[in-house]
Amino acid sequence: MSASVESPSWRTVEVGRLVLINNGPLTGRIAAIVEIISEKRVLVDGPSSEEKFAVPKGPIALSDVLLTDIKLEIPRALRTGTLKTFWEKAEIDKKWQDSKWAKRSQRTERRKALTDFQRFQLLRAKKQQRYEVRKALAKVKAAA
């Protein structure tokens, strides 16, 4: 009897790991961990080319960020200009926009911005779609 042991693929706190800030004035922005200050704080910097994602270099508590799967191969204590070069070379903004996480947050933002009438139109469209699907299903069942 043999057993194979595999290491877990957890997201670890490491230099170069991309984080999503979920608390404070920079909520919803992405940054890279540049240095680990202590077990509860890290130094982050987000030199994104898009203004809505840019994060100034500074310390942040790990309780205020979410670790992502995206990781940059960078040395410790990198300056903002050098990090920007690595950031653009790895096309982090594009990777982030293509991620399910970013798409889901864009969808929730878009839904938050709907007016009452637009929510009503969405409800009617969903009802119409369900009706069409059920009608097609009934037609297939009747033919079988």
PDB file of C-alpha atoms in Angstrom:
ATOM      1  CA  MET A   1       0.000   0.000   0.000  1.00  0.00           C
ATOM      2  CA  SER A   2       1.496   3.322  -1.058  1.00  0.00           C
ATOM      3  CA  ALA A   3       0.403   6.854  -0.437  1.00  0.00           C
ATOM      4  CA  SER A   4       1.365   9.938  -2.342  1.00  0.00           C
ATOM      5  CA  VAL A   5       1.698  13.217  -0.515  1.00  0.00           C
ATOM      6  CA  GLU A   6       1.223  16.420  -2.464  1.00  0.00           C
ATOM      7  CA  SER A   7       1.789  19.913  -1.164  1.00  0.00           C
ATOM      8  CA  PRO A   8      -1.322  22.102  -1.081  1.00  0.00           C
ATOM      9  CA  SER A   9      -1.655  24.877  -3.628  1.00  0.00           C
ATOM     10  CA  TRP A  10      -2.612  27.608  -1.190  1.00  0.00           C
ATOM     11  CA  ARG A  11      -2.047  31.236  -1.973  1.00  0.00           C
ATOM     12  CA  THR A  12       0.884  32.241   0.183  1.00  0.00           C
ATOM     13  CA  VAL A  13       1.975  35.659   1.332  1.00  0.00           C
ATOM     14  CA  GLU A  14       5.135  36.231  -0.683  1.00  0.00           C
ATOM     15  CA  VAL A  15       6.943  39.037  -2.449  1.00  0.00           C
ATOM     16  CA  GLY A  16       5.419  39.487  -5.887  1.00  0.00           C
ATOM     17  CA  ARG A  17       1.970  38.115  -5.005  1.00  0.00           C
ATOM     18  CA  LEU A  18      -0.831  40.271  -6.384  1.00  0.00           C
ATOM     19  CA  VAL A  19      -3.428  41.350  -3.815  1.00  0.00           C
ATOM     20  CA  LEU A  20      -6.890  42.846  -4.099  1.00  0.00           C
ATOM     21  CA  ILE A  21      -7.563  45.521  -1.503  1.00  0.00           C
ATOM     22  CA  ASN A  22     -10.959  44.948   0.097  1.00  0.00           C
ATOM     23  CA  ASN A  23     -10.992  47.509   2.896  1.00  0.00           C
ATOM     24  CA  GLY A  24     -10.249  51.218   3.124  1.00  0.00           C
ATOM     25  CA  PRO A  25     -10.164  54.050   0.593  1.00  0.00           C
ATOM     26  CA  LEU A  26      -8.401  51.909  -2.040  1.00  0.00           C
ATOM     27  CA  THR A  27     -11.050  49.156  -2.093  1.00  0.00           C
ATOM     28  CA  GLY A  28     -11.215  47.257  -5.368  1.00  0.00           C
ATOM     29  CA  ARG A  29      -7.669  48.100  -6.485  1.00  0.00           C
ATOM     30  CA  ILE A  30      -4.836  45.674  -7.149  1.00  0.00           C
ATOM     31  CA  ALA A  31      -1.259  45.854  -5.891  1.00  0.00           C
ATOM     32  CA  ALA A  32       1.805  43.654  -5.575  1.00  0.00           C
ATOM     33  CA  ILE A  33       3.482  42.744  -2.306  1.00  0.00           C
ATOM     34  CA  VAL A  34       6.912  44.397  -2.393  1.00  0.00           C
ATOM     35  CA  GLU A  35       8.105  43.598   1.134  1.00  0.00           C
ATOM     36  CA  ILE A  36       6.830  41.686   4.149  1.00  0.00           C
ATOM     37  CA  ILE A  37       6.957  43.957   7.207  1.00  0.00           C
ATOM     38  CA  SER A  38       5.620  41.555   9.828  1.00  0.00           C
ATOM     39  CA  GLU A  39       3.292  38.599  10.084  1.00  0.00           C
ATOM     40  CA  LYS A  40       0.300  40.942   9.815  1.00  0.00           C
ATOM     41  CA  ARG A  41       1.515  43.786   7.563  1.00  0.00           C
ATOM     42  CA  VAL A  42       3.043  44.047   4.110  1.00  0.00           C
ATOM     43  CA  LEU A  43       4.356  46.826   1.904  1.00  0.00           C
ATOM     44  CA  VAL A  44       2.359  47.020  -1.331  1.00  0.00           C
ATOM     45  CA  ASP A  45       2.699  49.006  -4.523  1.00  0.00           C
ATOM     46  CA  GLY A  46       0.385  49.069  -7.521  1.00  0.00           C
ATOM     47  CA  PRO A  47       1.826  50.958 -10.480  1.00  0.00           C
ATOM     48  CA  SER A  48      -1.099  50.145 -12.757  1.00  0.00           C
ATOM     49  CA  SER A  49      -1.431  52.118 -15.967  1.00  0.00           C
ATOM     50  CA  GLU A  50      -5.174  52.428 -15.301  1.00  0.00           C
ATOM     51  CA  GLU A  51      -5.899  55.168 -12.768  1.00  0.00           C
ATOM     52  CA  LYS A  52      -8.767  53.252 -11.165  1.00  0.00           C
ATOM     53  CA  PHE A  53      -6.404  50.392 -10.211  1.00  0.00           C
ATOM     54  CA  ALA A  54      -3.258  52.348  -9.212  1.00  0.00           C
ATOM     55  CA  VAL A  55      -2.146  52.046  -5.583  1.00  0.00           C
ATOM     56  CA  PRO A  56       0.528  54.269  -4.004  1.00  0.00           C
ATOM     57  CA  LYS A  57       3.354  52.447  -2.242  1.00  0.00           C
ATOM     58  CA  GLY A  58       2.616  51.938   1.432  1.00  0.00           C
ATOM     59  CA  PRO A  59       2.006  49.481   4.261  1.00  0.00           C
ATOM     60  CA  ILE A  60      -1.278  47.616   4.561  1.00  0.00           C
ATOM     61  CA  ALA A  61      -2.648  45.014   6.949  1.00  0.00           C
ATOM     62  CA  LEU A  62      -3.091  41.511   5.561  1.00  0.00           C
ATOM     63  CA  SER A  63      -6.609  41.537   6.977  1.00  0.00           C
ATOM     64  CA  ASP A  64      -7.435  44.309   4.480  1.00  0.00           C
ATOM     65  CA  VAL A  65      -6.342  42.423   1.359  1.00  0.00           C
ATOM     66  CA  LEU A  66      -7.252  39.261  -0.524  1.00  0.00           C
ATOM     67  CA  LEU A  67      -4.479  37.199  -2.101  1.00  0.00           C
ATOM     68  CA  THR A  68      -4.912  36.401  -5.793  1.00  0.00           C
ATOM     69  CA  ASP A  69      -3.486  33.612  -7.951  1.00  0.00           C
ATOM     70  CA  ILE A  70      -1.396  36.057 -10.002  1.00  0.00           C
ATOM     71  CA  LYS A  71       2.262  36.332  -9.012  1.00  0.00           C
ATOM     72  CA  LEU A  72       5.157  38.448 -10.292  1.00  0.00           C
ATOM     73  CA  GLU A  73       8.755  37.218 -10.153  1.00  0.00           C
ATOM     74  CA  ILE A  74      10.377  40.260  -8.510  1.00  0.00           C
ATOM     75  CA  PRO A  75      13.154  40.875  -5.974  1.00  0.00           C
ATOM     76  CA  ARG A  76      12.404  42.281  -2.522  1.00  0.00           C
ATOM     77  CA  ALA A  77      12.070  46.023  -1.782  1.00  0.00           C
ATOM     78  CA  LEU A  78      11.617  47.093  -5.378  1.00  0.00           C
ATOM     79  CA  ARG A  79      11.204  50.760  -6.290  1.00  0.00           C
ATOM     80  CA  THR A  80       8.014  51.885  -7.997  1.00  0.00           C
ATOM     81  CA  GLY A  81       9.633  52.585 -11.379  1.00  0.00           C
ATOM     82  CA  THR A  82      11.286  49.171 -11.540  1.00  0.00           C
ATOM     83  CA  LEU A  83       8.102  47.455 -10.404  1.00  0.00           C
ATOM     84  CA  LYS A  84       6.211  49.287 -13.156  1.00  0.00           C
ATOM     85  CA  THR A  85       8.610  47.767 -15.708  1.00  0.00           C
ATOM     86  CA  PHE A  86       8.014  44.245 -14.344  1.00  0.00           C
ATOM     87  CA  TRP A  87       4.253  44.998 -14.157  1.00  0.00           C
ATOM     88  CA  GLU A  88       4.032  46.041 -17.808  1.00  0.00           C
ATOM     89  CA  LYS A  89       6.300  43.229 -19.008  1.00  0.00           C
ATOM     90  CA  ALA A  90       4.067  40.631 -17.309  1.00  0.00           C
ATOM     91  CA  GLU A  91       0.895  42.412 -18.579  1.00  0.00           C
ATOM     92  CA  ILE A  92      -0.673  42.325 -15.124  1.00  0.00           C
ATOM     93  CA  ASP A  93      -3.495  44.733 -16.027  1.00  0.00           C
ATOM     94  CA  LYS A  94      -4.561  42.472 -18.912  1.00  0.00           C
ATOM     95  CA  LYS A  95      -4.294  39.326 -16.762  1.00  0.00           C
ATOM     96  CA  TRP A  96      -6.420  40.985 -14.094  1.00  0.00           C
ATOM     97  CA  GLN A  97      -9.082  42.134 -16.586  1.00  0.00           C
ATOM     98  CA  ASP A  98      -9.276  38.585 -17.983  1.00  0.00           C
ATOM     99  CA  SER A  99      -9.678  36.974 -14.550  1.00  0.00           C
ATOM    100  CA  LYS A 100     -13.055  35.747 -13.325  1.00  0.00           C
ATOM    101  CA  TRP A 101     -12.621  37.800 -10.174  1.00  0.00           C
ATOM    102  CA  ALA A 102     -12.410  41.092 -12.092  1.00  0.00           C
ATOM    103  CA  LYS A 103     -15.291  40.160 -14.384  1.00  0.00           C
ATOM    104  CA  ARG A 104     -17.489  39.314 -11.410  1.00  0.00           C
ATOM    105  CA  SER A 105     -16.684  42.620  -9.684  1.00  0.00           C
ATOM    106  CA  GLN A 106     -17.414  44.538 -12.917  1.00  0.00           C
ATOM    107  CA  ARG A 107     -20.755  42.750 -13.179  1.00  0.00           C
ATOM    108  CA  THR A 108     -21.715  43.632  -9.598  1.00  0.00           C
ATOM    109  CA  GLU A 109     -20.683  47.274 -10.149  1.00  0.00           C
ATOM    110  CA  ARG A 110     -22.767  47.418 -13.307  1.00  0.00           C
ATOM    111  CA  ARG A 111     -25.775  45.952 -11.486  1.00  0.00           C
ATOM    112  CA  LYS A 112     -25.371  48.421  -8.620  1.00  0.00           C
ATOM    113  CA  ALA A 113     -25.564  51.262 -11.120  1.00  0.00           C
ATOM    114  CA  LEU A 114     -28.903  50.118 -12.613  1.00  0.00           C
ATOM    115  CA  THR A 115     -31.940  52.344 -12.161  1.00  0.00           C
ATOM    116  CA  ASP A 116     -35.293  51.014 -11.000  1.00  0.00           C
ATOM    117  CA  PHE A 117     -36.646  50.923 -14.553  1.00  0.00           C
ATOM    118  CA  GLN A 118     -33.522  49.109 -15.834  1.00  0.00           C
ATOM    119  CA  ARG A 119     -33.948  46.483 -13.098  1.00  0.00           C
ATOM    120  CA  PHE A 120     -37.566  46.076 -14.199  1.00  0.00           C
ATOM    121  CA  GLN A 121     -36.471  45.660 -17.855  1.00  0.00           C
ATOM    122  CA  LEU A 122     -33.937  43.035 -16.775  1.00  0.00           C
ATOM    123  CA  LEU A 123     -36.653  41.160 -14.860  1.00  0.00           C
ATOM    124  CA  ARG A 124     -38.940  41.169 -17.928  1.00  0.00           C
ATOM    125  CA  ALA A 125     -36.110  40.000 -20.201  1.00  0.00           C
ATOM    126  CA  LYS A 126     -35.306  37.097 -17.866  1.00  0.00           C
ATOM    127  CA  LYS A 127     -38.993  36.107 -17.750  1.00  0.00           C
ATOM    128  CA  GLN A 128     -39.168  36.187 -21.547  1.00  0.00           C
ATOM    129  CA  GLN A 129     -36.013  34.080 -21.822  1.00  0.00           C
ATOM    130  CA  ARG A 130     -37.423  31.462 -19.407  1.00  0.00           C
ATOM    131  CA  TYR A 131     -40.663  31.369 -21.391  1.00  0.00           C
ATOM    132  CA  GLU A 132     -38.816  30.776 -24.693  1.00  0.00           C
ATOM    133  CA  VAL A 133     -36.689  27.994 -23.164  1.00  0.00           C
ATOM    134  CA  ARG A 134     -39.718  26.243 -21.672  1.00  0.00           C
ATOM    135  CA  LYS A 135     -41.622  26.553 -24.954  1.00  0.00           C
ATOM    136  CA  ALA A 136     -38.723  24.975 -26.888  1.00  0.00           C
ATOM    137  CA  LEU A 137     -38.384  22.222 -24.266  1.00  0.00           C
ATOM    138  CA  ALA A 138     -42.128  21.470 -24.468  1.00  0.00           C
ATOM    139  CA  LYS A 139     -41.867  21.265 -28.258  1.00  0.00           C
ATOM    140  CA  VAL A 140     -38.987  18.766 -28.015  1.00  0.00           C
ATOM    141  CA  LYS A 141     -40.849  16.672 -25.424  1.00  0.00           C
ATOM    142  CA  ALA A 142     -44.001  16.615 -27.591  1.00  0.00           C
ATOM    143  CA  ALA A 143     -41.994  15.479 -30.619  1.00  0.00           C
ATOM    144  CA  ALA A 144     -40.332  12.651 -28.687  1.00  0.00           C
TER     145      ALA A 144
END
